[in-house]
CSV table of C-alpha atoms in Angstrom, one decimal:
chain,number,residue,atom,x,y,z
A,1,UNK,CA,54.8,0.0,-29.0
A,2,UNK,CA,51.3,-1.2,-26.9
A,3,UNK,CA,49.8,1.8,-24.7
A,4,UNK,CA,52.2,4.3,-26.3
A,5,UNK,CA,51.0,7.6,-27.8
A,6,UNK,CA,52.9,6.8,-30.8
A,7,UNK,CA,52.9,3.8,-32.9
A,8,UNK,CA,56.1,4.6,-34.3
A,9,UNK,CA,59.9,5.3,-33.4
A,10,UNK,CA,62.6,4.2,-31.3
A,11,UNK,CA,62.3,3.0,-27.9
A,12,UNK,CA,65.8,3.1,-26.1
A,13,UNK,CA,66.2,1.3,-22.8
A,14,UNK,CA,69.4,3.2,-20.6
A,15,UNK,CA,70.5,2.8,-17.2
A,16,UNK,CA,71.0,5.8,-15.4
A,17,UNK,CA,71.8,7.4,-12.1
A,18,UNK,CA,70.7,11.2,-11.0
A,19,UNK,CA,69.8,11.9,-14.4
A,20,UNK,CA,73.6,10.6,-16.0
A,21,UNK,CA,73.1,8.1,-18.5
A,22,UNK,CA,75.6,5.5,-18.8
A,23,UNK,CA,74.6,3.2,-21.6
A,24,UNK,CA,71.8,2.3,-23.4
A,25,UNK,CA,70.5,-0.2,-26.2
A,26,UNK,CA,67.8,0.8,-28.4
A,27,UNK,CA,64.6,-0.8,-30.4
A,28,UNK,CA,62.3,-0.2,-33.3
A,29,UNK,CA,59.1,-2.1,-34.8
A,30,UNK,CA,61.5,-2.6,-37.6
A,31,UNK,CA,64.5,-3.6,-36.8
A,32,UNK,CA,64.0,-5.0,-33.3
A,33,UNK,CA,66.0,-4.8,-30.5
A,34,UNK,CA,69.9,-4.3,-31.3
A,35,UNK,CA,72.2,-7.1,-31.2
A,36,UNK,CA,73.4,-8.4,-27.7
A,37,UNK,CA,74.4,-11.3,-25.7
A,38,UNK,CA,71.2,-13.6,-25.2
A,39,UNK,CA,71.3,-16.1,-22.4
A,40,UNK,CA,68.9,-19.4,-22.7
A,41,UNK,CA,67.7,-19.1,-18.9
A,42,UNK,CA,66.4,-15.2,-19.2
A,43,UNK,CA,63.9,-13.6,-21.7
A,44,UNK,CA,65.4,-10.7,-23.9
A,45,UNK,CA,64.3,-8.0,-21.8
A,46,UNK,CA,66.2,-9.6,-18.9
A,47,UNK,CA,69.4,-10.2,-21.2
A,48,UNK,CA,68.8,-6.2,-22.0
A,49,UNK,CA,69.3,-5.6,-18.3
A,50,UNK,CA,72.1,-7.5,-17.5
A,51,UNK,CA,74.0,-6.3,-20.6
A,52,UNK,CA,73.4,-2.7,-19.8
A,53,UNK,CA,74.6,-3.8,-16.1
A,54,UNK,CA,78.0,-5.3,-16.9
A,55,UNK,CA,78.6,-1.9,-18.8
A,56,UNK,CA,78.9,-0.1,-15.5
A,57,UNK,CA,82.4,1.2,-14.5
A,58,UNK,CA,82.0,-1.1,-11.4
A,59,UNK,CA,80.2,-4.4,-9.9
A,60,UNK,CA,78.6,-4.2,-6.3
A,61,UNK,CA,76.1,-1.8,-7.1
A,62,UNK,CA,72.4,-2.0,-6.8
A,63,UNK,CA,69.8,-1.8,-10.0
A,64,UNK,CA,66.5,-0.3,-9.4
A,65,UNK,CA,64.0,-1.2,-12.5
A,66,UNK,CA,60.2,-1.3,-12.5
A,67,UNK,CA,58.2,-4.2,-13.4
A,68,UNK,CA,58.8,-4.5,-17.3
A,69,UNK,CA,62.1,-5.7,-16.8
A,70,UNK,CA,62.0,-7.8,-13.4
A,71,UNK,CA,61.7,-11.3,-12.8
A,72,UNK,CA,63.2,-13.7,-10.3
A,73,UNK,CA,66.1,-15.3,-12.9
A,74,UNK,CA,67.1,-11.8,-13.8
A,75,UNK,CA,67.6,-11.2,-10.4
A,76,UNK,CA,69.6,-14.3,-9.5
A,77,UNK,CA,72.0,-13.4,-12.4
A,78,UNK,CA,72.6,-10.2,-11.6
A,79,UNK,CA,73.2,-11.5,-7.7
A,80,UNK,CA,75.7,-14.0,-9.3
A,81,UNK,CA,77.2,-10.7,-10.8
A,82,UNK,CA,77.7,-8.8,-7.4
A,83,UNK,CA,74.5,-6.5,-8.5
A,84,UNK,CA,72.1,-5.8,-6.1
A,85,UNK,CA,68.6,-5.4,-7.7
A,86,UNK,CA,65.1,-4.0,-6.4
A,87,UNK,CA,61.8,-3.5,-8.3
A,88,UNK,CA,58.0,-3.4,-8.6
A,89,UNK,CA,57.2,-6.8,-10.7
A,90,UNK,CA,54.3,-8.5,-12.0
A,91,UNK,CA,52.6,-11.5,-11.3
A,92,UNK,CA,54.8,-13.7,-13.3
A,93,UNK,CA,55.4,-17.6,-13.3
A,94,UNK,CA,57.7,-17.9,-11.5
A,95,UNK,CA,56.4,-15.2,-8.5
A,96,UNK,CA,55.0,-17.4,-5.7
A,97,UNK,CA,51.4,-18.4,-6.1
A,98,UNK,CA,49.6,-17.6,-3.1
A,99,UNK,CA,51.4,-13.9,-3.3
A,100,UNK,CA,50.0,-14.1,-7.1
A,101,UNK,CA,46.8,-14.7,-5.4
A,102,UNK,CA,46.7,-12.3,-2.7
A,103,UNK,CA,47.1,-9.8,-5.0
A,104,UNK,CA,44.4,-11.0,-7.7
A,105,UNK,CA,41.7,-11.4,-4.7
A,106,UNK,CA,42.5,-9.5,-2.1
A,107,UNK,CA,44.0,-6.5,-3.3
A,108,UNK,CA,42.0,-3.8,-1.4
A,109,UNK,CA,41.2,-5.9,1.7
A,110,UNK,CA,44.4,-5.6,3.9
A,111,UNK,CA,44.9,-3.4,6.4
A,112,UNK,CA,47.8,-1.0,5.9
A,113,UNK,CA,51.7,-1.9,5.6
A,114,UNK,CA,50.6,-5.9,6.1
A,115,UNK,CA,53.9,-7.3,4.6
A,116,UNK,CA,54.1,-11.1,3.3
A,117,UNK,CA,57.4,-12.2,1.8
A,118,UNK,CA,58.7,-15.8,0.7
A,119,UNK,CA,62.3,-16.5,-0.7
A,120,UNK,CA,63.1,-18.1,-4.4
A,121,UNK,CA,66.5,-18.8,-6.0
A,122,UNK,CA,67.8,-16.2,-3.1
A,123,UNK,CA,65.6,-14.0,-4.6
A,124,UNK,CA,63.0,-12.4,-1.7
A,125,UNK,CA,59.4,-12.1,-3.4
A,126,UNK,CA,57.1,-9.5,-1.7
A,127,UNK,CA,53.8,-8.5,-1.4
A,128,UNK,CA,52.9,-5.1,0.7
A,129,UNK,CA,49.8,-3.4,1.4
A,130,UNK,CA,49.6,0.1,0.6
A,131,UNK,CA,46.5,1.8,-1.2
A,132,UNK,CA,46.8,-1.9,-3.3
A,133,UNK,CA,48.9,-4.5,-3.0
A,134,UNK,CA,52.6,-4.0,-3.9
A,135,UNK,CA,54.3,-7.2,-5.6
A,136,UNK,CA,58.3,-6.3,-5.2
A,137,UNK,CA,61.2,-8.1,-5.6
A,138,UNK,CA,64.9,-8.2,-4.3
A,139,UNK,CA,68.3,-9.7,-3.6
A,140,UNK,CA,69.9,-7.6,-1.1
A,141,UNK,CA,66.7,-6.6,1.5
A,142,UNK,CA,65.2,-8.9,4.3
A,143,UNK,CA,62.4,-8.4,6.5
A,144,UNK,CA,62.9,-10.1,9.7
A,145,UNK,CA,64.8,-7.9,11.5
A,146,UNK,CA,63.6,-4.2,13.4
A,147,UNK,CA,66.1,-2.9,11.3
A,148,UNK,CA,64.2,-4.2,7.9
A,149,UNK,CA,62.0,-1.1,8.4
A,150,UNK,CA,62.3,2.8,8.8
A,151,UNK,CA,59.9,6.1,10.4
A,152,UNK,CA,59.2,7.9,7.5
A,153,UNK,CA,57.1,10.8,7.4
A,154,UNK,CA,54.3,10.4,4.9
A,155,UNK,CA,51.4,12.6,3.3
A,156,UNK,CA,47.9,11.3,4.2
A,157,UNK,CA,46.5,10.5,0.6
A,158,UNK,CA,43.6,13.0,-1.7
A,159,UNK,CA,39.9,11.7,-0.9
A,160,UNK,CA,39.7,11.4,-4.6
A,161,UNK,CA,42.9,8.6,-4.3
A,162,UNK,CA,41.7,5.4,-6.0
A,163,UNK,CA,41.7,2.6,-2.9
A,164,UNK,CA,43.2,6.0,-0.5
A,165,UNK,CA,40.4,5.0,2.0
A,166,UNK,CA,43.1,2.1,3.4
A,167,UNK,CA,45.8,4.7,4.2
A,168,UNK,CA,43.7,7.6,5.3
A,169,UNK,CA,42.3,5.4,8.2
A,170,UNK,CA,46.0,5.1,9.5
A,171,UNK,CA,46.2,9.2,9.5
A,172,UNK,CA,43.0,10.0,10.8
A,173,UNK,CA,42.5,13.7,10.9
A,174,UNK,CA,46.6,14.2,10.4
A,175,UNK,CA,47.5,15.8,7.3
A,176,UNK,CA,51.3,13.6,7.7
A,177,UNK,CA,52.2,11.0,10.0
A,178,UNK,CA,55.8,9.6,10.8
A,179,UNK,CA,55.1,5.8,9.8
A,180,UNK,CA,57.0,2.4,9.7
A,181,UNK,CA,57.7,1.2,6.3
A,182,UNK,CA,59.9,-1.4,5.0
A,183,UNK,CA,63.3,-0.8,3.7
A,184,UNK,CA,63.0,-2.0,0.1
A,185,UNK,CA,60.2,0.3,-0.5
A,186,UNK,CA,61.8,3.4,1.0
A,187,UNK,CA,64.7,2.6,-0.8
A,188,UNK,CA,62.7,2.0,-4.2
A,189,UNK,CA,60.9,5.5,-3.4
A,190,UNK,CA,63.9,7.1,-3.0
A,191,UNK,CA,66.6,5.8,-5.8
A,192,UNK,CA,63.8,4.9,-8.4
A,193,UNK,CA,63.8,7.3,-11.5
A,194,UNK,CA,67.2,8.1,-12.8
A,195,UNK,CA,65.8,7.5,-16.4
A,196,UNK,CA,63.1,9.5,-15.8
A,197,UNK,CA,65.1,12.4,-14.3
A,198,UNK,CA,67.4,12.4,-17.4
A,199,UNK,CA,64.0,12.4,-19.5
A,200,UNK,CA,62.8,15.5,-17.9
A,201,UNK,CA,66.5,17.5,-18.6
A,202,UNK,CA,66.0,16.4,-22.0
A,203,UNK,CA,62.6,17.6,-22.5
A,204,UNK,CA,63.0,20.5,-21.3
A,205,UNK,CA,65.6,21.7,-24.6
A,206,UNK,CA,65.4,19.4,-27.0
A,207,UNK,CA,67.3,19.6,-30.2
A,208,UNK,CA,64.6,17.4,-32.0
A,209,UNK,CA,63.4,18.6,-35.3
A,210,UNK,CA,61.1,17.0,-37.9
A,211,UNK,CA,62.9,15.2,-40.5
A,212,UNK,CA,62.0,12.5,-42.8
A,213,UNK,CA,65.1,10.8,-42.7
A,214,UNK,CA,64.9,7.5,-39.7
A,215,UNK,CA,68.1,8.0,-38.4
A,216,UNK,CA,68.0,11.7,-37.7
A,217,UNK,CA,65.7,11.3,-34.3
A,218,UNK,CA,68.6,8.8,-32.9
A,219,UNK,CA,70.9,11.8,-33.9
A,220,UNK,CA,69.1,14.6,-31.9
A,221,UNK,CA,68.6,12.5,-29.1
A,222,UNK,CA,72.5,11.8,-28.9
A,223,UNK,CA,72.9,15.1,-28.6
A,224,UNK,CA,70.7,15.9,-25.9
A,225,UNK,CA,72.3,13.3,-24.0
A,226,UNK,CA,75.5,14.4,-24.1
A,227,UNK,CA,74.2,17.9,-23.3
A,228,UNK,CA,72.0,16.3,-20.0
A,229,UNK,CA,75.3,14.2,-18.8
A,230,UNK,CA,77.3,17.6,-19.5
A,231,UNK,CA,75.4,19.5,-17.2
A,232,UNK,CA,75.2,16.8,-15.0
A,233,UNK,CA,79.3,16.1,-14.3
A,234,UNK,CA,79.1,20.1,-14.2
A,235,UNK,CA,76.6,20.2,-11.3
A,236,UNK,CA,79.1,17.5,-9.1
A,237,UNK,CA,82.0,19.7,-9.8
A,238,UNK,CA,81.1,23.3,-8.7
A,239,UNK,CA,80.7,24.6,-5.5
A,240,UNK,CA,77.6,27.0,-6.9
A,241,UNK,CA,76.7,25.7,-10.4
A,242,UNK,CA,74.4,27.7,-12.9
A,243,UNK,CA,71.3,27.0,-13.6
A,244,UNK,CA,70.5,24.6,-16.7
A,245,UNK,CA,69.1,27.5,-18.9
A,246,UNK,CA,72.7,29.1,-17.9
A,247,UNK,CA,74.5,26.3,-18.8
A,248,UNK,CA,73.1,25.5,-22.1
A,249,UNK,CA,73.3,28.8,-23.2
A,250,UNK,CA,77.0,29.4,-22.0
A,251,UNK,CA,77.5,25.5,-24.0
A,252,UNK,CA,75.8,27.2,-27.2
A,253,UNK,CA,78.2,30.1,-27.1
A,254,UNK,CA,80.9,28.1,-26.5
A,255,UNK,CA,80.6,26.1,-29.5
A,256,UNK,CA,79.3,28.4,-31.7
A,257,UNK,CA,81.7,31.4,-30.8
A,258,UNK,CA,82.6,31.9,-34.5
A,259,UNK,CA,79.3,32.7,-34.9
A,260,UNK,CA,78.6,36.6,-34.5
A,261,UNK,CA,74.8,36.3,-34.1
A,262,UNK,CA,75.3,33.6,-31.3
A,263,UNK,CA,77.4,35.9,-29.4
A,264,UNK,CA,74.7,38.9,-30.0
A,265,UNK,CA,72.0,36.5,-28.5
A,266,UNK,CA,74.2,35.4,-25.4
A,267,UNK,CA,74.7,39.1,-24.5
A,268,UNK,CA,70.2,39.5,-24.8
A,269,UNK,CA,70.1,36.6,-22.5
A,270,UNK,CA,73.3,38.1,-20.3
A,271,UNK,CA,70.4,40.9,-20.0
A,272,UNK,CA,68.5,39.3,-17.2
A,273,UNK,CA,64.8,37.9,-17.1
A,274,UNK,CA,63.8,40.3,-14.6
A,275,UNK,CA,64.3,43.5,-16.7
A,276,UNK,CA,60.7,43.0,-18.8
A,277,UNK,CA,58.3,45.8,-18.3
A,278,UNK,CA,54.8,46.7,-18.4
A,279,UNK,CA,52.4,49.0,-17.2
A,280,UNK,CA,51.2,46.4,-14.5
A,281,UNK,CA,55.0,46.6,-13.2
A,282,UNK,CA,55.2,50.4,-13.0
A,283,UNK,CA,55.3,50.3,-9.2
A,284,UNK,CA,58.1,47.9,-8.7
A,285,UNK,CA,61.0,49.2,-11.0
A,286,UNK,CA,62.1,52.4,-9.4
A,287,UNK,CA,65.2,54.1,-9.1
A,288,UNK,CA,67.5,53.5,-5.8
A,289,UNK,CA,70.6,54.5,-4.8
A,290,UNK,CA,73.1,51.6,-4.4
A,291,UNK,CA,75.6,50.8,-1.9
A,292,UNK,CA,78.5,50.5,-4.5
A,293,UNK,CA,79.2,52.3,-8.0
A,294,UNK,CA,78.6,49.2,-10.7
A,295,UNK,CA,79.3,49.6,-14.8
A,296,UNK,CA,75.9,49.9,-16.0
A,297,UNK,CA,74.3,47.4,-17.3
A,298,UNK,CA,73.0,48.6,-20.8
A,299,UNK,CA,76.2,50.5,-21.3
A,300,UNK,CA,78.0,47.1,-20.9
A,301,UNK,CA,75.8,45.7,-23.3
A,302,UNK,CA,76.2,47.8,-26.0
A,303,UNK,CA,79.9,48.1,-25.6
A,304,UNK,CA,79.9,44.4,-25.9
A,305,UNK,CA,77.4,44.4,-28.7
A,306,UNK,CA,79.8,46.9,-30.5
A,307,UNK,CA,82.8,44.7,-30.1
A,308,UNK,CA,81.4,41.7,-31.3
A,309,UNK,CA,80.1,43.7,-34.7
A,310,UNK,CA,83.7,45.1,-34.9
A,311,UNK,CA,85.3,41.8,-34.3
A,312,UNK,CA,86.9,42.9,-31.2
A,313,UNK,CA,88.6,46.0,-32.9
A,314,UNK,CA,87.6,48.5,-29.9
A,315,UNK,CA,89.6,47.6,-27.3
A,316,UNK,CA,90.0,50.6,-24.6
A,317,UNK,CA,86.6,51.9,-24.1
A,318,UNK,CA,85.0,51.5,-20.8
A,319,UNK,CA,81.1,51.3,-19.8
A,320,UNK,CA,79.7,54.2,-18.0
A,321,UNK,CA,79.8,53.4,-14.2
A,322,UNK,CA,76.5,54.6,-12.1
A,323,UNK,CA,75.9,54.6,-7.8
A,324,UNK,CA,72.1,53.8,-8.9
A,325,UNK,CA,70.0,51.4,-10.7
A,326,UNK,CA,66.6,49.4,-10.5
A,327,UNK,CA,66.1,47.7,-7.1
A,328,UNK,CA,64.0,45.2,-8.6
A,329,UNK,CA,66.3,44.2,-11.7
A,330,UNK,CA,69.0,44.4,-9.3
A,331,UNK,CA,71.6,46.2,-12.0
A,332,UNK,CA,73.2,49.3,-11.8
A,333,UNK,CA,72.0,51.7,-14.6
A,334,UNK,CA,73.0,55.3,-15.8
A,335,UNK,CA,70.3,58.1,-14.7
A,336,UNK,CA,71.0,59.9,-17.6
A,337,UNK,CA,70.5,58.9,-21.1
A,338,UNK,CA,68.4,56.9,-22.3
A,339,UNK,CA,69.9,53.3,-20.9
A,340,UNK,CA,66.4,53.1,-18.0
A,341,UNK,CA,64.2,53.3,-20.5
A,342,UNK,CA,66.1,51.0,-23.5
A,343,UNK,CA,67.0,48.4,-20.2
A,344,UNK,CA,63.3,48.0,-19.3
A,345,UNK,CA,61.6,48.4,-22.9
A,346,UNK,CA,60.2,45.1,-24.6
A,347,UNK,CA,60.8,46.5,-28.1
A,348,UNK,CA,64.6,47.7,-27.4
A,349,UNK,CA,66.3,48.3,-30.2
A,350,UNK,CA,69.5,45.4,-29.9
């Protein structure tokens, strides 16, 4: 794959929204790209996008795609389609040529948020000054009309900002500004990145490991898939949902609840983050008296330690309750005993 870090592996192409991925085709340097329906009039890449598109559950949505996979005939199929489509492009072939020029010599000379726009195949083909020239297209934008453009309020670009100096003369001495900028690229800054999003889920607890077998990484990556659209569909339906560390490790426990020693390290994470002490910390765990008596937290934890190791076998014992705990942990925790110091200890004994 050119100006990759790796010169190996699968690339997979998905469409996604919010971080949700709903399809997706994939590609290697030995096999190629998988089997789909080629047209004659578009290039494979565009044939890609329109066969990932008529996998959606529904038409009359819009497509935003950066500039490896936009040209003017995908565009005009997907219109033909009832898709909307907007994107960044390159200067292509069939892109209007003195846009293609404007951007080759005169990339840096315009003054800020000059907009030039021409129409092809019903297609509109832009070119918008911002710190360079911007070469867009879309089927479902215009720019005619007061209404083609928005206030936005935008950050006055870094000194060190390659070509910034065009931007920063519109701010002056203001930090932000409310400016006027067209639609399509408000819109493109806004609903741009739902690959990316479900890239960064991923990333965050990835299931890969190294194997020597080719198939395995298209394995593990299913997996955290199904584990990112999973917490996804979770966020939509609750009111208050957990965070995605919480969520993954409820997901673990869930399917691995046969397994003791995933239970045991559910209950160390049920612990808290907070509870990690150290003599620089000394001063902000202290004991407080709390408005209501709570079952104490290291109590609770042993108790359901101990019923896990005895498979559920004690049944009626009860954690001791306490009117006090840490006001920094925020848990209620016995004054007598030994459960502050075991609570708040890095080398507890679990």
């Amino acid at each position: 794959m050119p100006n990759k870090p790796i010169t190996q592996g699968y690339k997979i192409f998905g469409i996604a929204d919010h971080g949700y991925l709903y399809n997706f085709l994939w590609s290697s340097r030995e096999k190629g790209l998988q089997d789909i329906v080629l047209q004659p009039d578009l290039t494979k890449t565009g044939c890609l996008v329109k066969n990932l598109a008529l996998t959606l559950p529904r038409r009359q949505l819009t497509i935003y795609m950066d500039n490896y996979f936009t040209s003017i005939p995908l565009f005009s199929e997907l219109r033909h389609y009832d898709f909307g489509a907007v994107g960044t492009t390159r200067p292509h072939k069939d892109f209007p040529a003195e846009l293609r020029h404007l951007k080759e010599r005169f990339a840096t000379k315009l003054q800020w948020n000059t907009l030039l726009a021409r129409v092809v195949d019903n297609t509109l083909c832009l070119a918008w000054q911002d710190n360079n020239i911007v070469l867009a297209l879309s089927n479902i934008h215009t720019v005619h009309r007061a209404e083609d453009f928005r206030v936005r309020l935008r950050k006055r670009p870094a000194k060190t900002s390659t070509n910034g100096r065009i931007v920063r003369a519109v701010f002056g001495e203001d930090p932000t500004k409310e400016l006027q900028i067209p639609c399509f690229i408000d819109d493109y800054n806004q609903y741009m990145g739902g690959v990316d999003l479900a890239n960064q889920y991923r990333e965050a607890y990835e299931t890969h490991q190294i194997t020597q077998r080719n198939w395995w990484p298209l394995f593990y990556w299913l997996i955290d898939i199904a584990c990112v659209n999973a917490y996804r569909l979770y966020t939509l339906h609750q009111e208050k949902p957990s965070s995605h560390l919480e969520f993954r490790v409820q997901l673990a426990t869930r399917l691995l609840e046969y397994s003791a020693e995933a239970k045991l390290q559910y209950l160390k994470v049920d612990l808290g983050g907070k509870r990690l002490f150290s003599p620089e910390f000394a001063n902000i765990h202290y004991w407080i008296k709390r408005t209501k008596q709570e079952s104490c937290k290291w109590c609770l934890y042993q108790l359901k330690r101990q019923r896990v190791l005895d498979k559920g076998t004690i049944s009626k014992s009860r954690a001791k309750r306490s009117m006090g705990g840490c006001v920094f942990c925020d848990v209620a925790l016995c004054k007598e005993g030994e459960c502050w110091s075991r609570y708040h200890s890095n080398n507890a004994n679990y």
